[in-house]
């Protein structure tokens, strides 16, 4: 709340060390050096509100770390380069194909209703990817992370300051490889619609407790041709969760951690394995009453027959119970920590 207005001009290097730099409101940082300027943040939670690049030197501005800003402006053709080889965002005016790997470091990549195909890995170290009614095809991995290359050539990945925005029903993201969510940003109300299809593994990293919080009509489809793994580092029903999930992989999907599902779960291939549990609040979330993975349930009233190839656990909360209501529940192992009402049903 102390950096909410005014203009902050910096003509030399700009390093924010240890403590967070939180600008908001109408605060603006203007980088207007006449020699090369280097910008670095050592804290993942630091961010500019509005930053203007207006360096007049031939070398321009060098961004050494992942950078976050609510708004970026490039004036007078200022040269901006990134340590990870990244680029500034742009708005599509037609369908576009990018050959090889692509890295977004800052600004907004707005698909604007068009198709963007990346024939390589997509590394998003910062900025926004706004699907905006378009289709993003990544024929490699989509990693919301920052790529680092050491002097000895060893490559590693750290957090990203980027956003993925899917709020339009027509939004479509298709990933041939792995999808890794390593953002420091809160994604509540940013993953509310559209479809994310993944043929590789899904990994959520705990750089933010809310970096994968899907809601509305958002759907994730696992449709690989080799076995896929799903892993959430943040295992909290109030923070990180899928909305709707569809399993369509004949070679299997492994729950390597517990996952939380607020919407529906559709198991088309009966190939879910792993030690993790899918946490739901009612059995009716299981489409067609069939799921081959482990289920953890809190307070549910049955309105259909449920057949499971794995385990079901009824939680131990004060309101945890299951009503069969005359229907059948079948599973390998059933653990009741609270209350089971059979009610003329079949267990």
mmCIF file of N, CA and C in Angstrom, residues 168-274:
data_model
loop_
_atom_site.group_PDB
_atom_site.id
_atom_site.type_symbol
_atom_site.label_atom_id
_atom_site.label_comp_id
_atom_site.label_asym_id
_atom_site.label_seq_id
_atom_site.Cartn_x
_atom_site.Cartn_y
_atom_site.Cartn_z
ATOM 1 N N UNK A 168 -13.301 -18.150 -21.652
ATOM 2 C CA UNK A 168 -14.248 -18.183 -22.757
ATOM 3 C C UNK A 168 -14.611 -19.645 -23.049
ATOM 4 N N UNK A 169 -15.900 -19.971 -23.252
ATOM 5 C CA UNK A 169 -16.284 -21.360 -23.537
ATOM 6 C C UNK A 169 -15.565 -21.961 -24.737
ATOM 7 N N UNK A 170 -15.121 -21.128 -25.677
ATOM 8 C CA UNK A 170 -14.432 -21.623 -26.871
ATOM 9 C C UNK A 170 -12.932 -21.791 -26.665
ATOM 10 N N UNK A 171 -12.436 -21.440 -25.498
ATOM 11 C CA UNK A 171 -11.003 -21.554 -25.241
ATOM 12 C C UNK A 171 -10.562 -23.009 -25.312
ATOM 13 N N UNK A 172 -9.471 -23.259 -26.028
ATOM 14 C CA UNK A 172 -8.951 -24.619 -26.163
ATOM 15 C C UNK A 172 -7.429 -24.594 -26.083
ATOM 16 N N UNK A 173 -6.877 -25.396 -25.181
ATOM 17 C CA UNK A 173 -5.430 -25.585 -25.075
ATOM 18 C C UNK A 173 -5.157 -27.068 -25.217
ATOM 19 N N UNK A 174 -4.311 -27.432 -26.172
ATOM 20 C CA UNK A 174 -3.976 -28.829 -26.426
ATOM 21 C C UNK A 174 -2.466 -28.996 -26.296
ATOM 22 N N UNK A 175 -2.051 -29.887 -25.383
ATOM 23 C CA UNK A 175 -0.630 -30.074 -25.095
ATOM 24 C C UNK A 175 -0.254 -31.518 -25.418
ATOM 25 N N UNK A 176 0.686 -31.688 -26.337
ATOM 26 C CA UNK A 176 1.132 -33.024 -26.719
ATOM 27 C C UNK A 176 2.019 -33.642 -25.651
ATOM 28 N N UNK A 177 2.799 -32.817 -24.952
ATOM 29 C CA UNK A 177 3.702 -33.296 -23.917
ATOM 30 C C UNK A 177 3.153 -33.068 -22.526
ATOM 31 N N UNK A 178 4.039 -32.685 -21.594
ATOM 32 C CA UNK A 178 3.653 -32.472 -20.201
ATOM 33 C C UNK A 178 3.134 -31.051 -19.997
ATOM 34 N N UNK A 179 2.243 -30.912 -19.023
ATOM 35 C CA UNK A 179 1.781 -29.598 -18.584
ATOM 36 C C UNK A 179 2.252 -29.400 -17.148
ATOM 37 N N UNK A 180 3.015 -28.333 -16.908
ATOM 38 C CA UNK A 180 3.550 -28.052 -15.569
ATOM 39 C C UNK A 180 3.110 -26.662 -15.150
ATOM 40 N N UNK A 181 2.375 -26.582 -14.047
ATOM 41 C CA UNK A 181 1.942 -25.305 -13.495
ATOM 42 C C UNK A 181 2.879 -24.938 -12.353
ATOM 43 N N UNK A 182 3.794 -23.992 -12.622
ATOM 44 C CA UNK A 182 4.753 -23.554 -11.618
ATOM 45 C C UNK A 182 4.650 -22.072 -11.328
ATOM 46 N N UNK A 183 3.447 -21.511 -11.491
ATOM 47 C CA UNK A 183 3.257 -20.075 -11.330
ATOM 48 C C UNK A 183 3.175 -19.672 -9.863
ATOM 49 N N UNK A 184 3.578 -18.433 -9.593
ATOM 50 C CA UNK A 184 3.419 -17.837 -8.267
ATOM 51 C C UNK A 184 2.086 -17.105 -8.140
ATOM 52 N N UNK A 185 1.273 -17.132 -9.197
ATOM 53 C CA UNK A 185 0.084 -16.279 -9.251
ATOM 54 C C UNK A 185 -1.205 -17.037 -8.898
ATOM 55 N N UNK A 186 -2.144 -16.298 -8.358
ATOM 56 C CA UNK A 186 -3.463 -16.798 -7.991
ATOM 57 C C UNK A 186 -4.311 -16.950 -9.261
ATOM 58 N N UNK A 187 -4.771 -18.173 -9.548
ATOM 59 C CA UNK A 187 -5.555 -18.422 -10.757
ATOM 60 C C UNK A 187 -7.044 -18.601 -10.480
ATOM 61 N N UNK A 188 -7.501 -18.260 -9.296
ATOM 62 C CA UNK A 188 -8.937 -18.277 -9.066
ATOM 63 C C UNK A 188 -9.604 -17.267 -9.997
ATOM 64 N N UNK A 189 -10.690 -17.672 -10.625
ATOM 65 C CA UNK A 189 -11.438 -16.848 -11.582
ATOM 66 C C UNK A 189 -10.689 -16.633 -12.893
ATOM 67 N N UNK A 190 -9.609 -17.379 -13.125
ATOM 68 C CA UNK A 190 -8.891 -17.299 -14.398
ATOM 69 C C UNK A 190 -8.969 -18.601 -15.196
ATOM 70 N N UNK A 191 -9.434 -19.670 -14.549
ATOM 71 C CA UNK A 191 -9.632 -20.955 -15.227
ATOM 72 C C UNK A 191 -11.098 -21.344 -15.040
ATOM 73 N N UNK A 192 -11.970 -20.663 -15.755
ATOM 74 C CA UNK A 192 -13.413 -20.811 -15.520
ATOM 75 C C UNK A 192 -14.162 -21.419 -16.700
ATOM 76 N N UNK A 193 -13.508 -21.615 -17.848
ATOM 77 C CA UNK A 193 -14.200 -22.144 -19.027
ATOM 78 C C UNK A 193 -13.180 -22.749 -19.976
ATOM 79 N N UNK A 194 -13.693 -23.389 -21.025
ATOM 80 C CA UNK A 194 -12.802 -23.950 -22.029
ATOM 81 C C UNK A 194 -12.294 -25.333 -21.659
ATOM 82 N N UNK A 195 -11.410 -25.856 -22.521
ATOM 83 C CA UNK A 195 -10.902 -27.219 -22.389
ATOM 84 C C UNK A 195 -9.387 -27.238 -22.481
ATOM 85 N N UNK A 196 -8.760 -27.904 -21.522
ATOM 86 C CA UNK A 196 -7.316 -28.135 -21.518
ATOM 87 C C UNK A 196 -7.094 -29.621 -21.731
ATOM 88 N N UNK A 197 -6.538 -30.003 -22.891
ATOM 89 C CA UNK A 197 -6.274 -31.409 -23.223
ATOM 90 C C UNK A 197 -4.785 -31.684 -23.081
ATOM 91 N N UNK A 198 -4.452 -32.764 -22.373
ATOM 92 C CA UNK A 198 -3.062 -33.079 -22.077
ATOM 93 C C UNK A 198 -2.786 -34.529 -22.454
ATOM 94 N N UNK A 199 -1.721 -34.748 -23.235
ATOM 95 C CA UNK A 199 -1.330 -36.104 -23.603
ATOM 96 C C UNK A 199 -0.147 -36.607 -22.762
ATOM 97 N N UNK A 200 0.523 -35.721 -22.040
ATOM 98 C CA UNK A 200 1.628 -36.104 -21.169
ATOM 99 C C UNK A 200 1.207 -36.063 -19.715
ATOM 100 N N UNK A 201 2.159 -35.779 -18.837
ATOM 101 C CA UNK A 201 1.885 -35.722 -17.403
ATOM 102 C C UNK A 201 1.364 -34.342 -17.002
ATOM 103 N N UNK A 202 0.655 -34.307 -15.883
ATOM 104 C CA UNK A 202 0.188 -33.062 -15.278
ATOM 105 C C UNK A 202 0.892 -32.894 -13.944
ATOM 106 N N UNK A 203 1.507 -31.717 -13.742
ATOM 107 C CA UNK A 203 2.187 -31.449 -12.466
ATOM 108 C C UNK A 203 1.864 -30.046 -11.985
ATOM 109 N N UNK A 204 1.329 -29.943 -10.773
ATOM 110 C CA UNK A 204 1.117 -28.654 -10.120
ATOM 111 C C UNK A 204 2.157 -28.482 -9.035
ATOM 112 N N UNK A 205 2.883 -27.349 -9.077
ATOM 113 C CA UNK A 205 3.921 -27.062 -8.100
ATOM 114 C C UNK A 205 3.427 -26.024 -7.100
ATOM 115 N N UNK A 206 3.996 -26.055 -5.902
ATOM 116 C CA UNK A 206 3.432 -25.283 -4.783
ATOM 117 C C UNK A 206 4.022 -23.885 -4.638
ATOM 118 N N UNK A 207 4.311 -23.210 -5.758
ATOM 119 C CA UNK A 207 4.819 -21.836 -5.675
ATOM 120 C C UNK A 207 3.715 -20.862 -5.274
ATOM 121 N N UNK A 208 2.470 -21.267 -5.466
ATOM 122 C CA UNK A 208 1.306 -20.510 -5.011
ATOM 123 C C UNK A 208 0.246 -21.511 -4.591
ATOM 124 N N UNK A 209 -0.490 -21.238 -3.506
ATOM 125 C CA UNK A 209 -1.525 -22.182 -3.084
ATOM 126 C C UNK A 209 -2.740 -22.179 -3.998
ATOM 127 N N UNK A 210 -2.818 -21.223 -4.938
ATOM 128 C CA UNK A 210 -4.005 -21.110 -5.781
ATOM 129 C C UNK A 210 -3.653 -21.095 -7.270
ATOM 130 N N UNK A 211 -2.541 -21.694 -7.658
ATOM 131 C CA UNK A 211 -2.152 -21.534 -9.062
ATOM 132 C C UNK A 211 -2.856 -22.484 -10.019
ATOM 133 N N UNK A 212 -3.622 -23.447 -9.513
ATOM 134 C CA UNK A 212 -4.525 -24.202 -10.383
ATOM 135 C C UNK A 212 -5.835 -24.408 -9.647
ATOM 136 N N UNK A 213 -6.712 -23.415 -9.758
ATOM 137 C CA UNK A 213 -8.009 -23.433 -9.084
ATOM 138 C C UNK A 213 -9.080 -23.253 -10.153
ATOM 139 N N UNK A 214 -9.523 -24.372 -10.736
ATOM 140 C CA UNK A 214 -10.458 -24.327 -11.861
ATOM 141 C C UNK A 214 -11.898 -24.333 -11.367
ATOM 142 N N UNK A 215 -12.767 -23.670 -12.109
ATOM 143 C CA UNK A 215 -14.171 -23.561 -11.700
ATOM 144 C C UNK A 215 -15.042 -23.378 -12.944
ATOM 145 N N UNK A 216 -16.318 -23.040 -12.726
ATOM 146 C CA UNK A 216 -17.225 -22.770 -13.846
ATOM 147 C C UNK A 216 -17.470 -24.001 -14.684
ATOM 148 N N UNK A 217 -17.091 -23.933 -15.962
ATOM 149 C CA UNK A 217 -17.241 -25.063 -16.891
ATOM 150 C C UNK A 217 -15.896 -25.578 -17.378
ATOM 151 N N UNK A 218 -14.820 -25.147 -16.758
ATOM 152 C CA UNK A 218 -13.473 -25.553 -17.197
ATOM 153 C C UNK A 218 -13.318 -27.069 -17.105
ATOM 154 N N UNK A 219 -12.648 -27.631 -18.124
ATOM 155 C CA UNK A 219 -12.499 -29.084 -18.199
ATOM 156 C C UNK A 219 -11.075 -29.458 -18.577
ATOM 157 N N UNK A 220 -10.534 -30.478 -17.905
ATOM 158 C CA UNK A 220 -9.224 -31.034 -18.242
ATOM 159 C C UNK A 220 -9.427 -32.449 -18.758
ATOM 160 N N UNK A 221 -8.851 -32.730 -19.941
ATOM 161 C CA UNK A 221 -8.969 -34.049 -20.560
ATOM 162 C C UNK A 221 -7.584 -34.691 -20.621
ATOM 163 N N UNK A 222 -7.479 -35.914 -20.112
ATOM 164 C CA UNK A 222 -6.239 -36.681 -20.206
ATOM 165 C C UNK A 222 -6.435 -37.737 -21.293
ATOM 166 N N UNK A 223 -5.808 -37.509 -22.444
ATOM 167 C CA UNK A 223 -6.058 -38.346 -23.619
ATOM 168 C C UNK A 223 -4.760 -38.782 -24.289
ATOM 169 N N UNK A 224 -3.767 -39.120 -23.488
ATOM 170 C CA UNK A 224 -2.497 -39.556 -24.035
ATOM 171 C C UNK A 224 -2.546 -40.943 -24.626
ATOM 172 N N UNK A 225 -1.451 -41.301 -25.308
ATOM 173 C CA UNK A 225 -1.314 -42.640 -25.881
ATOM 174 C C UNK A 225 -0.303 -43.468 -25.101
ATOM 175 N N UNK A 226 0.333 -42.874 -24.105
ATOM 176 C CA UNK A 226 1.173 -43.577 -23.149
ATOM 177 C C UNK A 226 0.665 -43.244 -21.754
ATOM 178 N N UNK A 227 1.096 -44.015 -20.748
ATOM 179 C CA UNK A 227 0.585 -43.806 -19.398
ATOM 180 C C UNK A 227 0.907 -42.400 -18.907
ATOM 181 N N UNK A 228 -0.066 -41.768 -18.274
ATOM 182 C CA UNK A 228 0.069 -40.406 -17.776
ATOM 183 C C UNK A 228 0.022 -40.392 -16.252
ATOM 184 N N UNK A 229 0.686 -39.395 -15.670
ATOM 185 C CA UNK A 229 0.681 -39.221 -14.217
ATOM 186 C C UNK A 229 0.117 -37.853 -13.869
ATOM 187 N N UNK A 230 -0.655 -37.801 -12.779
ATOM 188 C CA UNK A 230 -1.219 -36.546 -12.272
ATOM 189 C C UNK A 230 -0.662 -36.322 -10.874
ATOM 190 N N UNK A 231 -0.058 -35.136 -10.640
ATOM 191 C CA UNK A 231 0.546 -34.843 -9.348
ATOM 192 C C UNK A 231 0.218 -33.422 -8.925
ATOM 193 N N UNK A 232 -0.359 -33.279 -7.743
ATOM 194 C CA UNK A 232 -0.575 -31.984 -7.113
ATOM 195 C C UNK A 232 0.339 -31.879 -5.897
ATOM 196 N N UNK A 233 1.187 -30.839 -5.863
ATOM 197 C CA UNK A 233 2.006 -30.596 -4.670
ATOM 198 C C UNK A 233 1.168 -29.956 -3.574
ATOM 199 N N UNK A 234 0.186 -29.120 -3.974
ATOM 200 C CA UNK A 234 -0.724 -28.484 -3.021
ATOM 201 C C UNK A 234 -1.965 -29.359 -2.900
ATOM 202 N N UNK A 235 -2.089 -30.060 -1.793
ATOM 203 C CA UNK A 235 -3.206 -30.991 -1.615
ATOM 204 C C UNK A 235 -4.164 -30.435 -0.559
ATOM 205 N N UNK A 236 -4.962 -29.470 -1.015
ATOM 206 C CA UNK A 236 -5.914 -28.801 -0.148
ATOM 207 C C UNK A 236 -7.172 -28.504 -0.950
ATOM 208 N N UNK A 237 -8.299 -28.988 -0.473
ATOM 209 C CA UNK A 237 -9.553 -28.849 -1.221
ATOM 210 C C UNK A 237 -9.964 -27.395 -1.421
ATOM 211 N N UNK A 238 -9.490 -26.492 -0.564
ATOM 212 C CA UNK A 238 -9.881 -25.086 -0.661
ATOM 213 C C UNK A 238 -8.982 -24.295 -1.592
ATOM 214 N N UNK A 239 -7.867 -24.891 -2.045
ATOM 215 C CA UNK A 239 -6.872 -24.136 -2.802
ATOM 216 C C UNK A 239 -6.751 -24.583 -4.252
ATOM 217 N N UNK A 240 -6.216 -25.776 -4.469
ATOM 218 C CA UNK A 240 -5.922 -26.250 -5.824
ATOM 219 C C UNK A 240 -6.825 -27.418 -6.173
ATOM 220 N N UNK A 241 -7.479 -27.327 -7.342
ATOM 221 C CA UNK A 241 -8.449 -28.353 -7.678
ATOM 222 C C UNK A 241 -8.800 -28.285 -9.161
ATOM 223 N N UNK A 242 -9.206 -29.436 -9.680
ATOM 224 C CA UNK A 242 -9.830 -29.493 -10.996
ATOM 225 C C UNK A 242 -11.297 -29.101 -10.870
ATOM 226 N N UNK A 243 -11.885 -28.691 -11.992
ATOM 227 C CA UNK A 243 -13.340 -28.583 -12.049
ATOM 228 C C UNK A 243 -13.876 -29.872 -12.656
ATOM 229 N N UNK A 244 -13.974 -29.965 -13.990
ATOM 230 C CA UNK A 244 -14.392 -31.206 -14.644
ATOM 231 C C UNK A 244 -13.168 -31.937 -15.172
ATOM 232 N N UNK A 245 -13.166 -33.258 -15.056
ATOM 233 C CA UNK A 245 -12.047 -34.090 -15.510
ATOM 234 C C UNK A 245 -12.579 -35.234 -16.358
ATOM 235 N N UNK A 246 -11.876 -35.512 -17.464
ATOM 236 C CA UNK A 246 -12.212 -36.662 -18.308
ATOM 237 C C UNK A 246 -10.961 -37.504 -18.519
ATOM 238 N N UNK A 247 -11.085 -38.824 -18.278
ATOM 239 C CA UNK A 247 -9.994 -39.760 -18.496
ATOM 240 C C UNK A 247 -10.292 -40.545 -19.760
ATOM 241 N N UNK A 248 -9.401 -40.462 -20.760
ATOM 242 C CA UNK A 248 -9.620 -41.158 -22.029
ATOM 243 C C UNK A 248 -8.277 -41.655 -22.563
ATOM 244 N N UNK A 249 -7.626 -42.514 -21.786
ATOM 245 C CA UNK A 249 -6.313 -43.042 -22.137
ATOM 246 C C UNK A 249 -6.318 -44.549 -21.897
ATOM 247 N N UNK A 250 -6.246 -45.322 -22.967
ATOM 248 C CA UNK A 250 -6.289 -46.777 -22.854
ATOM 249 C C UNK A 250 -5.073 -47.332 -22.127
ATOM 250 N N UNK A 251 -3.984 -46.572 -22.091
ATOM 251 C CA UNK A 251 -2.760 -47.039 -21.444
ATOM 252 C C UNK A 251 -2.652 -46.592 -19.989
ATOM 253 N N UNK A 252 -3.637 -45.885 -19.503
ATOM 254 C CA UNK A 252 -3.717 -45.623 -18.071
ATOM 255 C C UNK A 252 -3.326 -44.233 -17.639
ATOM 256 N N UNK A 253 -3.950 -43.813 -16.534
ATOM 257 C CA UNK A 253 -3.632 -42.554 -15.856
ATOM 258 C C UNK A 253 -3.413 -42.874 -14.382
ATOM 259 N N UNK A 254 -2.272 -42.434 -13.852
ATOM 260 C CA UNK A 254 -1.916 -42.730 -12.460
ATOM 261 C C UNK A 254 -2.097 -41.492 -11.592
ATOM 262 N N UNK A 255 -2.871 -41.647 -10.503
ATOM 263 C CA UNK A 255 -2.979 -40.575 -9.518
ATOM 264 C C UNK A 255 -1.795 -40.705 -8.572
ATOM 265 N N UNK A 256 -0.769 -39.884 -8.790
ATOM 266 C CA UNK A 256 0.432 -39.936 -7.960
ATOM 267 C C UNK A 256 0.288 -39.116 -6.683
ATOM 268 N N UNK A 257 -0.822 -38.426 -6.553
ATOM 269 C CA UNK A 257 -1.139 -37.667 -5.338
ATOM 270 C C UNK A 257 -2.652 -37.621 -5.224
ATOM 271 N N UNK A 258 -3.132 -37.114 -4.122
ATOM 272 C CA UNK A 258 -4.558 -36.848 -4.006
ATOM 273 C C UNK A 258 -4.922 -35.683 -4.920
ATOM 274 N N UNK A 259 -6.110 -35.743 -5.507
ATOM 275 C CA UNK A 259 -6.596 -34.636 -6.326
ATOM 276 C C UNK A 259 -8.000 -34.273 -5.846
ATOM 277 N N UNK A 260 -8.370 -33.019 -6.066
ATOM 278 C CA UNK A 260 -9.677 -32.532 -5.633
ATOM 279 C C UNK A 260 -10.475 -32.115 -6.858
ATOM 280 N N UNK A 261 -11.718 -32.586 -6.935
ATOM 281 C CA UNK A 261 -12.562 -32.343 -8.102
ATOM 282 C C UNK A 261 -13.875 -31.733 -7.641
ATOM 283 N N UNK A 262 -14.164 -30.522 -8.138
ATOM 284 C CA UNK A 262 -15.411 -29.846 -7.772
ATOM 285 C C UNK A 262 -16.552 -30.160 -8.721
ATOM 286 N N UNK A 263 -16.220 -30.523 -9.954
ATOM 287 C CA UNK A 263 -17.244 -30.813 -10.951
ATOM 288 C C UNK A 263 -17.382 -32.300 -11.181
ATOM 289 N N UNK A 264 -17.461 -32.691 -12.444
ATOM 290 C CA UNK A 264 -17.681 -34.092 -12.796
ATOM 291 C C UNK A 264 -16.366 -34.800 -13.086
ATOM 292 N N UNK A 265 -16.392 -36.132 -12.963
ATOM 293 C CA UNK A 265 -15.246 -36.956 -13.339
ATOM 294 C C UNK A 265 -15.766 -38.074 -14.232
ATOM 295 N N UNK A 266 -15.221 -38.131 -15.455
ATOM 296 C CA UNK A 266 -15.658 -39.104 -16.455
ATOM 297 C C UNK A 266 -14.512 -40.056 -16.746
ATOM 298 N N UNK A 267 -14.744 -41.346 -16.533
ATOM 299 C CA UNK A 267 -13.732 -42.372 -16.756
ATOM 300 C C UNK A 267 -14.172 -43.212 -17.950
ATOM 301 N N UNK A 268 -13.623 -42.908 -19.129
ATOM 302 C CA UNK A 268 -14.058 -43.576 -20.352
ATOM 303 C C UNK A 268 -13.328 -44.880 -20.615
ATOM 304 N N UNK A 269 -12.166 -45.071 -19.982
ATOM 305 C CA UNK A 269 -11.327 -46.230 -20.324
ATOM 306 C C UNK A 269 -11.070 -47.168 -19.158
ATOM 307 N N UNK A 270 -11.539 -46.820 -17.952
ATOM 308 C CA UNK A 270 -11.348 -47.676 -16.768
ATOM 309 C C UNK A 270 -9.880 -48.039 -16.554
ATOM 310 N N UNK A 271 -9.006 -47.029 -16.622
ATOM 311 C CA UNK A 271 -7.568 -47.300 -16.537
ATOM 312 C C UNK A 271 -6.888 -46.445 -15.466
ATOM 313 N N UNK A 272 -7.650 -45.958 -14.494
ATOM 314 C CA UNK A 272 -7.071 -45.102 -13.457
ATOM 315 C C UNK A 272 -6.429 -45.974 -12.375
ATOM 316 N N UNK A 273 -5.151 -45.687 -12.079
ATOM 317 C CA UNK A 273 -4.421 -46.413 -11.046
ATOM 318 C C UNK A 273 -3.742 -45.401 -10.128
ATOM 319 N N UNK A 274 -2.835 -45.876 -9.281
ATOM 320 C CA UNK A 274 -2.074 -44.996 -8.400
ATOM 321 C C UNK A 274 -2.601 -45.001 -6.986
#
